[in-house]
Short mmCIF file of C-alpha atoms in Angstrom, two decimals:
data_model
loop_
_atom_site.label_atom_id
_atom_site.label_comp_id
_atom_site.label_asym_id
_atom_site.label_seq_id
_atom_site.Cartn_x
_atom_site.Cartn_y
_atom_site.Cartn_z
CA MET A 1 41.18 -39.09 13.62
CA LYS A 2 43.10 -37.55 10.66
CA ASP A 3 40.17 -40.28 8.54
CA THR A 4 37.59 -38.28 10.37
CA LEU A 5 39.06 -35.11 8.83
CA ALA A 6 39.46 -36.30 5.79
CA LEU A 7 35.70 -37.09 5.95
CA MET A 8 34.54 -34.15 6.41
CA ALA A 9 37.27 -32.11 4.91
CA THR A 10 35.76 -34.11 1.84
CA ALA A 11 32.45 -33.73 2.98
CA LEU A 12 32.52 -29.84 3.75
CA PHE A 13 34.29 -30.32 -0.20
CA MET A 14 31.67 -31.75 -1.91
CA LEU A 15 28.69 -29.34 0.10
CA LEU A 16 30.57 -26.27 -1.54
CA THR A 17 30.38 -27.52 -4.94
CA LEU A 18 26.70 -28.15 -4.55
CA SER A 19 26.61 -24.55 -3.26
CA ILE A 20 27.88 -23.18 -6.32
CA ALA A 21 26.47 -25.46 -8.29
CA ASN A 22 23.01 -24.44 -7.16
CA ALA A 23 23.25 -20.54 -7.18
CA ASP A 24 24.58 -21.47 -10.55
CA ASP A 25 21.89 -22.99 -11.98
CA THR A 26 19.14 -20.12 -10.14
CA ALA A 27 20.97 -17.62 -12.01
CA ARG A 28 20.78 -19.45 -15.37
CA GLY A 29 17.06 -19.58 -14.44
CA LYS A 30 16.68 -15.66 -13.31
CA TYR A 31 19.07 -15.01 -16.92
CA GLN A 32 15.83 -17.13 -18.98
CA SER A 33 14.33 -13.96 -19.05
CA CYS A 34 17.07 -11.86 -20.68
CA ILE A 35 18.08 -14.09 -23.69
CA ALA A 36 14.89 -12.65 -25.86
CA CYS A 37 17.20 -9.42 -26.34
CA HIS A 38 20.99 -10.10 -24.79
CA GLY A 39 21.14 -13.25 -26.31
CA ASP A 40 22.33 -16.84 -25.23
CA ALA A 41 25.93 -15.87 -24.29
CA ALA A 42 25.01 -12.04 -23.20
CA GLN A 43 26.84 -11.34 -26.54
CA GLY A 44 24.49 -8.41 -26.22
CA ASN A 45 22.24 -7.41 -29.52
CA THR A 46 22.95 -4.29 -31.80
CA GLN A 47 20.03 -5.01 -33.55
CA LEU A 48 17.18 -4.57 -30.63
CA GLY A 49 19.87 -1.72 -28.27
CA ALA A 50 20.47 -4.58 -25.95
CA PRO A 51 24.56 -4.28 -25.20
CA ALA A 52 26.91 -7.53 -24.26
CA LEU A 53 27.12 -8.35 -20.81
CA ALA A 54 29.04 -11.73 -20.77
CA GLY A 55 32.24 -10.17 -19.66
CA GLN A 56 31.50 -6.84 -18.01
CA GLY A 57 32.64 -6.47 -13.91
CA ALA A 58 29.73 -7.79 -11.40
CA VAL A 59 29.54 -4.44 -9.23
CA TYR A 60 29.12 -2.28 -12.29
CA LEU A 61 26.28 -5.15 -13.11
CA GLN A 62 24.92 -4.97 -9.81
CA ARG A 63 24.75 -1.60 -9.60
CA GLN A 64 22.79 -0.73 -13.36
CA LEU A 65 20.37 -3.67 -12.05
CA GLN A 66 19.69 -1.77 -8.91
CA HIS A 67 19.05 1.23 -10.49
CA PHE A 68 16.60 0.19 -13.38
CA LYS A 69 14.73 -1.29 -10.07
CA THR A 70 14.46 1.38 -8.26
CA GLY A 71 14.02 3.98 -10.31
CA VAL A 72 17.25 5.71 -10.78
CA ARG A 73 18.15 4.96 -14.26
CA GLY A 74 15.41 4.08 -17.13
CA GLY A 75 12.97 6.62 -15.50
CA ASP A 76 13.52 9.62 -17.98
CA PRO A 77 10.15 9.59 -20.40
CA ARG A 78 12.87 9.45 -22.84
CA ASP A 79 14.52 6.51 -22.54
CA SER A 80 12.74 3.93 -23.92
CA GLN A 81 14.75 0.79 -23.90
CA GLY A 82 15.62 1.89 -20.39
CA ALA A 83 12.00 2.03 -19.27
CA GLN A 84 11.91 -1.48 -20.54
CA MET A 85 14.99 -2.00 -18.15
CA LYS A 86 13.21 -1.05 -15.65
CA ALA A 87 10.19 -3.11 -15.76
CA MET A 88 12.60 -6.45 -16.21
CA ALA A 89 14.67 -5.19 -12.48
CA ALA A 90 11.41 -4.45 -10.84
CA PRO A 91 11.13 -8.06 -10.16
CA LEU A 92 14.21 -8.98 -9.32
CA THR A 93 15.37 -9.18 -5.52
CA ASP A 94 18.98 -7.99 -4.04
CA GLY A 95 19.47 -11.47 -3.87
CA ASP A 96 19.04 -12.19 -7.39
CA ILE A 97 20.79 -9.52 -9.11
CA LEU A 98 23.75 -10.39 -7.00
CA LEU A 99 23.17 -14.32 -8.04
CA LEU A 100 22.59 -12.25 -12.43
CA SER A 101 25.92 -9.98 -12.29
CA GLU A 102 28.32 -12.79 -10.56
CA TYR A 103 26.71 -15.14 -13.14
CA LEU A 104 27.10 -12.56 -16.18
CA ALA A 105 30.95 -11.13 -15.48
CA ALA A 106 32.19 -15.17 -15.34
CA MET A 107 30.49 -15.90 -18.57
CA PRO A 108 33.65 -15.35 -21.03
CA GLN A 109 33.96 -11.93 -23.18
CA VAL A 110 31.92 -11.65 -26.05
CA LEU A 111 33.91 -8.94 -28.60
CA PRO A 112 32.03 -6.64 -31.21
CA VAL A 113 32.54 -8.74 -34.96
CA SER A 114 33.50 -5.30 -37.00
CA SER A 115 34.25 -2.65 -36.36
CA ALA A 116 33.37 0.59 -36.92
CA ALA A 117 34.77 3.73 -39.70
CA GLY A 118 37.22 6.38 -38.08
CA ASP A 119 40.02 7.88 -38.01
CA LEU A 120 42.10 6.27 -35.13
CA LYS A 121 45.07 8.21 -34.78
CA ASN A 122 41.95 11.07 -33.86
CA GLY A 123 40.55 8.85 -31.93
CA ASN A 124 42.88 7.41 -29.84
CA ASN A 125 44.20 10.80 -28.83
CA TYR A 126 41.27 11.91 -27.33
CA PHE A 127 39.86 8.41 -25.29
CA GLN A 128 43.32 8.31 -23.95
CA ALA A 129 42.71 12.13 -23.01
CA THR A 130 39.51 11.63 -21.45
CA CYS A 131 38.76 8.29 -21.16
CA GLY A 132 41.35 5.89 -20.45
CA ALA A 133 42.25 6.91 -17.11
CA CYS A 134 38.91 5.53 -16.14
CA HIS A 135 37.79 2.63 -18.29
CA GLY A 136 42.01 1.84 -19.43
CA GLY A 137 43.41 2.44 -22.40
CA GLN A 138 42.68 -0.59 -24.17
CA ALA A 139 39.06 0.52 -22.95
CA GLU A 140 38.71 -2.48 -20.75
CA GLY A 141 37.09 -0.91 -17.82
CA ASN A 142 38.95 -0.18 -14.54
CA PRO A 143 36.81 -2.16 -11.44
CA GLY A 144 38.36 -0.30 -8.72
CA LEU A 145 37.57 3.84 -10.17
CA ASN A 146 33.80 1.71 -10.75
CA SER A 147 33.91 2.15 -14.68
CA PRO A 148 32.88 -0.44 -17.06
CA ALA A 149 34.39 -2.18 -20.09
CA LEU A 150 33.38 -0.32 -22.89
CA VAL A 151 35.48 -2.83 -25.23
CA ILE A 152 32.38 -5.34 -25.24
CA LEU A 153 29.47 -3.19 -26.29
CA ASP A 154 28.99 -2.73 -30.03
CA ALA A 155 29.62 1.10 -31.39
CA ALA A 156 25.44 1.88 -31.82
CA TYR A 157 25.16 1.20 -27.84
CA LEU A 158 28.26 3.27 -27.01
CA LYS A 159 26.92 6.45 -29.40
CA ALA A 160 23.22 6.02 -27.63
CA GLN A 161 24.77 6.29 -23.94
CA TYR A 162 27.62 8.73 -24.80
CA LYS A 163 23.89 10.17 -25.87
CA ASN A 164 22.06 9.47 -23.14
CA PHE A 165 24.35 11.38 -20.76
CA GLN A 166 25.10 14.28 -22.92
CA LEU A 167 21.05 15.16 -22.77
CA GLY A 168 20.78 14.16 -19.47
CA ILE A 169 18.77 10.65 -20.33
CA ARG A 170 21.26 9.21 -18.02
CA GLY A 171 23.29 10.33 -15.34
CA ALA A 172 21.00 13.07 -14.13
CA HIS A 173 19.52 12.15 -11.11
CA PRO A 174 20.70 13.16 -8.33
CA ASP A 175 21.71 8.44 -6.54
CA ASP A 176 24.18 8.48 -10.01
CA THR A 177 27.00 9.70 -8.60
CA TYR A 178 28.86 7.91 -11.08
CA GLY A 179 26.73 8.63 -14.13
CA ARG A 180 26.94 12.03 -13.21
CA GLN A 181 30.41 11.53 -13.67
CA MET A 182 29.77 10.71 -16.96
CA LYS A 183 27.52 13.33 -18.06
CA MET A 184 30.40 15.99 -17.67
CA MET A 185 32.78 13.82 -19.60
CA ALA A 186 30.15 13.89 -22.26
CA THR A 187 30.63 17.76 -22.93
CA SER A 188 34.79 16.67 -23.27
CA LEU A 189 34.23 15.89 -27.23
CA PRO A 190 33.98 18.24 -29.54
CA SER A 191 32.12 16.90 -32.08
CA ASP A 192 29.53 13.81 -33.52
CA LYS A 193 32.89 12.98 -35.24
CA ASP A 194 35.33 13.30 -32.46
CA LEU A 195 32.79 10.42 -30.64
CA ASP A 196 33.23 8.66 -33.80
CA ASP A 197 36.52 8.21 -33.91
CA VAL A 198 36.48 7.75 -30.71
CA ILE A 199 33.89 4.06 -31.17
CA ALA A 200 36.25 3.41 -33.44
CA PHE A 201 39.32 3.43 -31.77
CA ILE A 202 37.11 1.74 -29.04
CA GLN A 203 36.28 -0.88 -32.07
CA SER A 204 39.46 -1.57 -32.51
CA ARG A 205 40.41 -2.41 -29.77
CA ALA A 206 37.73 -5.38 -29.76
CA VAL A 207 40.01 -6.73 -32.79
CA ALA A 208 43.23 -6.57 -31.30
CA LYS A 209 42.11 -8.95 -28.71
#
């Protein structure tokens, strides 16, 4: 009896291991079409405006891919990069999106190698007052609040997305619940200098890691 149970447990373990390996292979295959922009380690590409994806929260990644697929994000004619992602997400099934999101979330984070210039004290003050409650004190993100990690993102992408929220290019769609929250928060910094200082603080947290 014990031998039979042991054999069954071994067989179940092998099936689970094989299933996980097959899922990883499928996700890796799906990611091949993303490498040109986001990099082989999902580290992002500043020159192309493509953010780092490795180590980002799975639920956040899944939501953004679904938003691109359905036009919640990337539908504004001013969002040329979003339109590219909208086209890339269109053929993905819900299963593909789930696999990709979990695959990317499990990858090790690739932090920015250089920090942006700015007044770190001012940036810290504004970040903790307006951003830290949702995105974490070290910009590490908070899945419980549906807030992505910011520390993995390069300065140019952070600034571009903040401006997109300010201008209603992002976060204006009625189905983008969390985007609408960010759209409102994008009015909280008094000046571009303060935005640069906040980004410099976020970048400093990447270097600190």
